[in-house]
Amino acid sequence: MAEAHPHRVVVIGGGFGGLQAVHKLRRAPVEITLVDRRNFHLFQPLTYQVATGALSPGDIAYPLRAVFKRFPNVRVLMAEVRDFDLDAREVRLASVGDVPAPESLPYDTLVVAGGSRYSYFGHDDWSQYAREVKSLESALQVRSHILAAFEAAEAEPHPERRAEWLTFVVVGGGPTGVEMAGQIGELARDSMKRDFRSVDPKSARILLVEAEDRLLTTFPPKLSAKAARSLERLGVTPLVNHTVTLVDEGGVMIEDRGGGEPQRVASRTVVWAAGVTASSMAARLGELSGAERDRAGRVTVEPDLTLPGHPEVFALGDMVRVRGEDGQPLQLPGVAPVAMQQGRYAAKAIKARLRGSEPRPFRYVDKGNLATIGRARAVAEIKGIHFGGPLAWLLWLGIHIFYLIGFQNRLLVLFRWAFSFLTRRRGAQLITGPEAQRHRGGAGS
């Protein structure tokens, strides 16, 4: 008689949710395969700091194999998911680049944590002009583009064209947009203020466009106002109640929702930090299971985070809505703590089932909101207590250091932040990749 195989758990996605699920299962009597199209875990809340030269890529990314190298029941597979066969309990895979991958991967339990991407609200063609910072690759592109804009302004003798290079538009007034605009402001006013001879970086114009009537709408109004004032001190102009109706190579068209005339803003650097849409895996799982999806593509899962009719499939993170005990879907914030708690819950549920029991429904515990604006500037909402300034910034710094993967990463980031705080300098102001090639010339050509 053939020996029964261990319970096979396949986890899709090495982000916060998937990583927590594997971490909590690493000593369970299961065989785990973690599948991701990248070979590293990315600390996504800090990609904007890579985009503005405050941190290097290696500071916020850690190899997945290194995370689980001491646990023989965890296998890491670099591959891309192309489909699911829920009846056969198999994941269909595709190769990433030249790295071969098996055609299919069988499972007993599947955990899908596919995440999300930025939505351009039906204008995907804007993405070639309005760059986002959700991935490491795009953050590096944004870094090169921002730094190249200052270089181009330095070399541009014509005042109007120079102003275009020194105008930066950030679309979206959520935490990422606020943090990104604040970092560009610091870069221009502190880090680069003595680096150029023909142009004054402090003359840079930074616009933060938000469709709602205030920034940081998930925060209390008082903290939104405080964040807006901090941004203004960094030279950022918040444009609330405004929407972007066009993005092209030469800039953006901004419309006042209050009824004013549309305004054309000439800019060579537009950063997109607006709405998000769920991973395409959510749509496929919805089709296969008949689960509801919302306008952002999120699939609705049961209170225990499983697909309707498929208790062996867990879905979590930015790609899902959770059905409450009253039967109504509940949309949780698209932040790392939600995905992390759901990943831990999925692992707990799997271990409970192996023991022959069922877990209670998932409940998110909101531990508060934090957003940083710049050097010693942040806002925080913790258990109903609202505060800002240096104390909120220190709290933000401590939490982000704590959650970084790998002891080396924590030390490097702490050192870089301390260096930046004391000297107002940034150690990763490098123009690399396509931007470097586009502006290449002279002695280097």
Coordinates of C-alpha atoms in Angstrom, one line a residue:
M1 CA 0.0 0.0 0.0
A2 CA 1.4 3.4 -1.0
E3 CA 2.3 5.7 1.8
A4 CA 0.0 8.8 2.0
H5 CA 1.6 12.1 1.1
P6 CA 1.7 14.9 3.7
H7 CA -1.1 17.5 3.4
R8 CA 0.0 19.7 0.5
V9 CA -0.5 23.5 0.9
V10 CA 0.2 25.8 -2.1
V11 CA 0.5 29.5 -1.3
I12 CA 0.3 31.9 -4.2
G13 CA 2.1 35.2 -3.6
G14 CA 5.1 36.1 -1.4
G15 CA 3.6 39.4 -0.1
F16 CA 2.5 40.1 3.4
G17 CA -0.4 37.7 3.4
G18 CA 1.3 34.8 1.8
L19 CA 4.5 35.3 3.8
Q20 CA 2.5 35.2 7.1
A21 CA 0.6 32.1 6.0
V22 CA 3.8 30.2 5.2
H23 CA 5.6 31.5 8.4
K24 CA 2.8 30.2 10.6
L25 CA 2.7 26.8 8.9
R26 CA 6.4 26.3 8.7
R27 CA 6.4 23.8 11.7
A28 CA 3.0 22.2 10.9
P29 CA 2.8 18.6 9.5
V30 CA 2.3 19.9 6.0
E31 CA 4.2 20.2 2.7
I32 CA 4.3 23.9 1.6
T33 CA 5.0 25.3 -1.9
L34 CA 5.3 29.1 -2.1
V35 CA 4.8 30.4 -5.6
D36 CA 5.8 33.9 -6.7
R37 CA 6.9 35.5 -10.0
R38 CA 9.6 37.3 -8.1
N39 CA 12.2 35.6 -5.9
F40 CA 11.9 38.2 -3.2
H41 CA 9.5 39.6 -0.6
L42 CA 9.0 43.3 -1.1
F43 CA 8.2 45.6 1.8
Q44 CA 5.8 47.5 -0.3
P45 CA 5.0 50.4 2.2
L46 CA 8.5 51.7 1.6
T47 CA 8.8 51.5 -2.2
Y48 CA 8.2 55.3 -2.4
Q49 CA 11.4 55.8 -0.4
V50 CA 13.3 53.8 -3.1
A51 CA 11.5 56.1 -5.7
T52 CA 12.9 59.2 -4.0
G53 CA 16.4 57.9 -3.3
A54 CA 16.1 57.5 0.5
L55 CA 16.6 53.8 0.4
S56 CA 18.2 51.2 -2.0
P57 CA 16.3 48.3 -3.4
G58 CA 18.1 45.8 -1.2
D59 CA 16.9 47.6 1.9
I60 CA 13.3 46.7 1.4
A61 CA 13.5 43.4 -0.5
Y62 CA 14.6 40.0 0.9
P63 CA 15.0 36.7 -1.0
L64 CA 12.1 34.3 -0.3
R65 CA 14.5 31.3 -0.2
A66 CA 16.6 33.0 2.5
V67 CA 13.5 33.6 4.6
F68 CA 12.6 29.9 4.7
K69 CA 16.0 28.2 4.2
R70 CA 15.9 26.5 7.7
F71 CA 12.5 24.8 7.1
P72 CA 12.7 21.7 4.9
N73 CA 8.9 21.5 4.5
V74 CA 8.8 24.8 2.6
R75 CA 9.7 24.9 -1.1
V76 CA 9.9 28.2 -3.0
L77 CA 9.0 28.1 -6.7
M78 CA 9.6 31.1 -9.1
A79 CA 6.7 30.9 -11.5
E80 CA 3.6 32.7 -12.7
V81 CA 0.0 31.5 -12.3
R82 CA -1.9 31.2 -15.5
D83 CA -5.0 29.4 -14.3
F84 CA -6.7 27.3 -11.7
D85 CA -8.5 24.0 -11.9
L86 CA -10.6 23.9 -8.7
D87 CA -12.2 20.5 -9.4
A88 CA -8.8 18.8 -10.0
R89 CA -7.2 20.9 -7.2
E90 CA -4.4 22.0 -9.4
V91 CA -2.7 25.4 -10.2
R92 CA -1.6 25.9 -13.8
L93 CA 1.8 27.6 -14.0
A94 CA 3.8 29.4 -16.6
S95 CA 7.6 30.1 -16.7
V96 CA 9.0 33.5 -15.7
G97 CA 11.7 34.4 -18.2
D98 CA 14.1 31.6 -18.8
V99 CA 13.3 29.9 -15.4
P100 CA 11.4 26.6 -16.2
A101 CA 8.3 25.8 -14.2
P102 CA 6.1 22.7 -13.9
E103 CA 2.9 22.9 -16.0
S104 CA 0.7 22.2 -12.9
L105 CA 1.0 22.0 -9.2
P106 CA -1.5 19.8 -7.1
Y107 CA -2.7 20.9 -3.7
D108 CA -4.9 19.8 -0.8
T109 CA -5.3 23.4 0.4
L110 CA -4.7 26.5 -1.7
V111 CA -4.0 30.0 -0.3
V112 CA -4.2 32.8 -2.9
A113 CA -2.7 36.2 -1.9
G114 CA -2.4 37.9 -5.3
G115 CA -2.5 41.5 -4.1
S116 CA -3.6 44.4 -6.3
R117 CA -2.3 46.9 -8.8
Y118 CA -3.0 50.6 -9.4
S119 CA -6.1 51.4 -11.5
Y120 CA -6.1 54.1 -14.1
F121 CA -9.9 54.1 -14.1
G122 CA -10.3 52.8 -17.7
H123 CA -7.3 54.9 -19.0
D124 CA -4.6 52.3 -19.1
D125 CA -2.8 54.2 -21.8
W126 CA -2.0 56.8 -19.1
S127 CA 0.4 54.4 -17.4
Q128 CA 3.2 55.1 -19.9
Y129 CA 3.2 58.7 -18.7
A130 CA 2.0 58.5 -15.1
R131 CA 4.3 56.1 -13.3
E132 CA 3.3 54.1 -10.1
V133 CA 5.5 52.9 -7.2
K134 CA 3.8 49.6 -6.2
S135 CA 6.6 47.4 -7.5
L136 CA 10.3 47.6 -7.1
E137 CA 10.9 47.9 -10.8
S138 CA 8.5 50.8 -11.1
A139 CA 9.9 52.5 -8.0
L140 CA 13.3 52.5 -9.7
Q141 CA 11.9 53.9 -12.9
V142 CA 10.3 56.7 -10.9
R143 CA 13.5 57.4 -9.0
S144 CA 15.5 57.7 -12.3
H145 CA 12.8 59.9 -13.8
I146 CA 12.6 62.3 -10.9
L147 CA 16.4 62.7 -10.7
A148 CA 16.7 63.0 -14.5
A149 CA 14.1 65.8 -14.4
F150 CA 16.3 67.9 -12.1
E151 CA 19.3 67.1 -14.4
A152 CA 17.3 68.2 -17.5
A153 CA 16.2 71.4 -15.7
E154 CA 19.8 72.2 -14.9
A155 CA 20.7 71.9 -18.6
E156 CA 17.6 73.6 -20.0
P157 CA 18.1 77.4 -20.8
H158 CA 14.5 78.1 -21.7
P159 CA 12.5 79.2 -18.6
E160 CA 9.2 77.6 -19.7
R161 CA 10.7 74.3 -20.6
R162 CA 12.7 74.4 -17.3
A163 CA 9.5 74.9 -15.4
E164 CA 8.0 71.8 -17.0
W165 CA 10.9 69.7 -15.8
L166 CA 10.5 71.2 -12.3
T167 CA 6.8 70.5 -12.0
F168 CA 5.9 67.3 -10.3
V169 CA 2.3 66.0 -10.2
V170 CA 1.2 63.2 -7.7
V171 CA -2.2 61.8 -8.3
G172 CA -4.0 60.4 -5.3
G173 CA -4.1 61.8 -1.8
G174 CA -4.0 58.6 0.2
P175 CA -1.0 57.5 2.3
T176 CA 1.2 56.7 -0.7
G177 CA 0.4 59.9 -2.5
V178 CA 1.0 62.0 0.6
E179 CA 4.2 60.2 1.4
M180 CA 5.4 60.5 -2.2
A181 CA 4.7 64.2 -2.5
G182 CA 6.3 64.9 0.9
Q183 CA 9.5 63.0 -0.1
I184 CA 9.8 64.9 -3.4
G185 CA 9.4 68.1 -1.4
E186 CA 12.2 67.1 1.0
L187 CA 14.4 65.9 -1.9
A188 CA 14.0 69.4 -3.6
R189 CA 14.3 71.5 -0.5
D190 CA 16.8 69.6 1.6
S191 CA 18.7 66.8 -0.1
M192 CA 19.5 68.6 -3.4
K193 CA 19.4 72.3 -2.5
R194 CA 23.2 72.8 -3.1
D195 CA 23.7 70.2 -5.8
F196 CA 23.0 72.4 -8.9
R197 CA 24.5 75.6 -10.3
S198 CA 22.0 76.8 -12.9
V199 CA 18.7 75.9 -11.2
D200 CA 17.4 76.1 -7.7
P201 CA 15.7 72.8 -6.8
K202 CA 13.6 74.7 -4.2
S203 CA 11.8 76.3 -7.0
A204 CA 10.2 73.0 -7.9
R205 CA 6.4 72.9 -8.1
I206 CA 4.8 69.9 -6.5
L207 CA 1.0 69.3 -6.9
L208 CA -0.9 66.6 -5.0
V209 CA -4.3 66.0 -6.7
E210 CA -7.1 64.4 -4.7
A211 CA -10.7 63.9 -5.9
E212 CA -12.2 63.9 -2.4
D213 CA -12.6 67.0 -0.2
R214 CA -9.5 66.2 1.9
L215 CA -6.3 64.2 2.0
L216 CA -6.0 60.9 3.9
T217 CA -9.7 60.2 3.9
T218 CA -9.2 57.1 6.2
F219 CA -7.9 59.4 8.9
P220 CA -9.9 61.8 11.0
P221 CA -10.4 65.3 9.4
K222 CA -8.2 66.9 12.0
L223 CA -5.2 64.7 11.0
S224 CA -6.0 65.3 7.3
A225 CA -5.7 69.0 7.9
K226 CA -2.5 68.6 9.8
A227 CA -1.0 66.5 7.0
A228 CA -2.0 69.2 4.5
R229 CA -0.3 71.9 6.5
S230 CA 2.9 69.8 6.8
L231 CA 2.9 69.2 3.1
E232 CA 2.5 72.9 2.4
R233 CA 5.6 73.6 4.5
L234 CA 7.5 71.3 2.3
G235 CA 6.4 73.2 -0.8
V236 CA 3.6 70.8 -1.8
T237 CA 0.3 72.3 -3.1
P238 CA -2.6 70.0 -2.2
L239 CA -5.5 70.2 -4.8
V240 CA -8.5 68.6 -3.1
N241 CA -11.8 68.3 -4.9
H242 CA -9.8 68.0 -8.2
T243 CA -9.6 65.2 -10.7
V244 CA -7.1 64.3 -13.4
T245 CA -9.0 63.9 -16.8
L246 CA -6.0 63.5 -19.1
V247 CA -2.4 62.5 -18.9
D248 CA 0.0 62.7 -21.8
E249 CA 3.7 63.2 -22.5
G250 CA 3.5 66.9 -21.8
G251 CA 1.5 67.0 -18.6
V252 CA -2.0 66.6 -17.2
M253 CA -5.4 68.1 -17.4
I254 CA -6.9 68.9 -14.0
E255 CA -10.6 69.5 -13.4
D256 CA -12.0 71.4 -10.4
R257 CA -15.0 69.3 -9.1
G258 CA -16.4 72.5 -7.7
G259 CA -17.1 73.8 -11.2
G260 CA -14.0 75.8 -12.1
E261 CA -12.4 75.7 -15.6
P262 CA -10.2 72.7 -16.4
Q263 CA -6.5 73.5 -16.0
R264 CA -3.7 72.3 -18.2
V265 CA -0.5 71.7 -16.1
A266 CA 2.7 71.2 -18.1
S267 CA 4.8 68.5 -16.4
R268 CA 7.3 65.9 -17.4
T269 CA 6.9 63.9 -14.1
V270 CA 3.5 62.4 -13.1
V271 CA 3.3 59.8 -10.3
W272 CA 0.2 57.8 -10.0
A273 CA -1.0 56.8 -6.5
A274 CA -4.8 56.7 -7.0
G275 CA -7.2 53.8 -6.9
V276 CA -6.3 50.1 -7.0
T277 CA -7.8 47.1 -8.8
A278 CA -7.5 43.5 -7.6
S279 CA -5.2 41.0 -9.2
S280 CA -6.5 39.2 -12.2
M281 CA -6.5 36.0 -10.1
A282 CA -9.5 37.4 -8.2
A283 CA -11.5 37.6 -11.4
R284 CA -10.6 34.1 -12.4
L285 CA -11.4 32.6 -9.0
G286 CA -14.8 34.5 -9.1
E287 CA -15.6 33.0 -12.5
L288 CA -14.7 29.5 -11.4
S289 CA -16.6 29.6 -8.1
G290 CA -19.5 32.0 -9.0
A291 CA -18.4 34.4 -6.2
E292 CA -19.4 38.0 -6.4
R293 CA -16.9 40.7 -7.4
D294 CA -17.0 44.4 -6.9
R295 CA -16.1 47.3 -9.2
A296 CA -12.5 47.1 -8.2
G297 CA -12.4 43.4 -9.1
R298 CA -12.2 42.1 -5.5
V299 CA -13.8 38.6 -5.1
T300 CA -16.1 38.1 -2.2
V301 CA -15.1 35.3 0.2
E302 CA -16.9 33.6 3.1
P303 CA -16.3 34.7 6.7
D304 CA -13.6 32.1 7.0
L305 CA -11.8 33.6 3.9
T306 CA -12.7 30.6 1.7
L307 CA -14.2 30.6 -1.8
P308 CA -18.0 29.8 -1.9
G309 CA -18.3 26.1 -2.5
H310 CA -14.6 25.5 -2.1
P311 CA -13.6 25.4 1.5
E312 CA -10.1 24.2 0.5
V313 CA -9.3 27.5 -1.2
F314 CA -8.5 30.6 0.9
A315 CA -8.2 34.0 -0.7
L316 CA -6.9 37.0 1.1
G317 CA -5.4 40.5 1.0
D318 CA -6.2 43.3 -1.4
M319 CA -7.9 41.0 -3.8
V320 CA -10.9 40.1 -1.6
R321 CA -13.9 41.4 0.3
V322 CA -15.0 39.4 3.3
R323 CA -18.7 38.4 3.8
G324 CA -19.8 39.4 7.3
E325 CA -21.9 37.5 9.6
D326 CA -24.9 39.5 8.4
G327 CA -24.2 38.3 4.8
Q328 CA -23.0 41.6 3.5
P329 CA -19.6 42.0 2.0
L330 CA -17.2 44.0 4.1
Q331 CA -14.4 45.9 2.4
L332 CA -11.4 46.1 4.6
P333 CA -8.6 48.7 4.1
G334 CA -6.0 47.8 1.5
V335 CA -3.1 47.9 4.0
A336 CA -0.4 45.4 5.1
P337 CA -1.9 44.7 8.5
V338 CA -5.1 43.3 7.0
A339 CA -3.2 40.9 4.7
M340 CA -0.9 39.9 7.5
Q341 CA -3.8 39.1 9.9
Q342 CA -5.6 37.2 7.1
G343 CA -2.4 35.2 6.3
R344 CA -2.1 34.2 10.0
Y345 CA -5.8 33.3 10.1
A346 CA -5.5 31.1 7.1
A347 CA -2.6 29.2 8.6
K348 CA -4.6 28.8 11.9
A349 CA -7.6 27.6 10.0
I350 CA -5.5 25.0 8.1
K351 CA -4.0 23.7 11.3
A352 CA -7.4 23.5 13.0
R353 CA -8.8 21.5 10.1
L354 CA -5.9 19.0 10.4
R355 CA -7.0 18.5 14.0
G356 CA -10.6 18.0 12.9
S357 CA -12.0 21.3 14.0
E358 CA -13.2 24.5 12.4
P359 CA -12.0 28.1 13.2
R360 CA -14.2 31.0 14.1
P361 CA -14.9 33.6 11.4
F362 CA -12.1 36.0 10.6
R363 CA -12.2 39.3 12.3
Y364 CA -9.8 42.2 11.6
V365 CA -8.3 44.0 14.5
D366 CA -7.6 47.6 13.6
K367 CA -4.5 48.7 15.4
G368 CA -4.5 52.2 14.0
N369 CA -3.3 54.3 11.0
L370 CA 0.0 55.9 10.3
A371 CA 1.3 58.1 7.5
T372 CA 4.6 59.9 7.2
I373 CA 4.9 63.3 5.4
G374 CA 8.6 64.0 5.8
R375 CA 11.5 64.4 8.1
A376 CA 10.1 64.2 11.7
R377 CA 6.6 64.7 10.3
A378 CA 3.8 62.1 10.5
V379 CA 0.2 61.7 11.6
A380 CA -1.2 58.8 13.7
E381 CA -4.5 57.4 14.8
I382 CA -4.0 54.7 17.5
K383 CA -7.0 53.3 19.4
G384 CA -8.9 56.6 19.0
I385 CA -6.0 58.7 20.0
H386 CA -4.9 61.3 17.3
F387 CA -1.6 62.9 17.2
G388 CA 1.1 64.1 14.8
G389 CA 4.6 65.5 14.6
P390 CA 7.9 63.9 15.8
L391 CA 6.3 61.4 18.1
A392 CA 4.1 60.0 15.3
W393 CA 7.1 59.9 13.1
L394 CA 9.2 57.9 15.6
L395 CA 6.3 55.5 16.0
W396 CA 6.0 55.1 12.3
L397 CA 9.8 54.5 12.0
G398 CA 9.8 51.9 14.8
I399 CA 6.9 50.0 13.4
H400 CA 8.4 49.9 9.9
I401 CA 11.8 48.8 11.2
F402 CA 10.1 46.0 13.3
Y403 CA 8.2 44.6 10.3
L404 CA 11.1 44.6 7.8
I405 CA 12.2 41.1 7.0
G406 CA 15.8 40.1 7.9
F407 CA 18.0 41.5 10.7
Q408 CA 20.4 42.9 8.1
N409 CA 17.6 44.9 6.4
R410 CA 16.6 46.4 9.7
L411 CA 20.1 47.6 10.5
L412 CA 20.6 49.0 7.0
V413 CA 17.4 51.0 7.0
L414 CA 17.9 52.3 10.5
F415 CA 21.4 53.4 9.5
R416 CA 20.2 55.1 6.3
W417 CA 17.4 56.9 8.0
A418 CA 19.7 58.1 10.8
F419 CA 22.2 59.3 8.2
S420 CA 19.5 61.1 6.2
F421 CA 18.0 62.7 9.4
L422 CA 21.4 64.0 10.5
T423 CA 22.8 65.1 7.2
R424 CA 19.6 65.7 5.1
R425 CA 21.3 63.7 2.4
R426 CA 20.1 60.5 0.5
G427 CA 22.4 57.7 -0.4
A428 CA 20.6 56.3 -3.4
Q429 CA 20.3 59.3 -5.8
L430 CA 21.2 57.2 -8.8
I431 CA 19.8 57.4 -12.4
T432 CA 19.7 53.9 -13.8
G433 CA 18.0 51.8 -16.5
P434 CA 16.1 53.3 -19.4
E435 CA 16.2 56.9 -18.0
A436 CA 20.0 56.8 -18.0
Q437 CA 20.0 55.5 -21.6
R438 CA 17.5 58.2 -22.7
H439 CA 19.6 61.0 -21.3
R440 CA 22.9 59.5 -22.2
G441 CA 25.6 61.4 -24.1
G442 CA 28.9 63.2 -23.9
A443 CA 31.9 61.3 -22.3
G444 CA 29.8 58.3 -21.3
S445 CA 28.5 57.6 -24.8

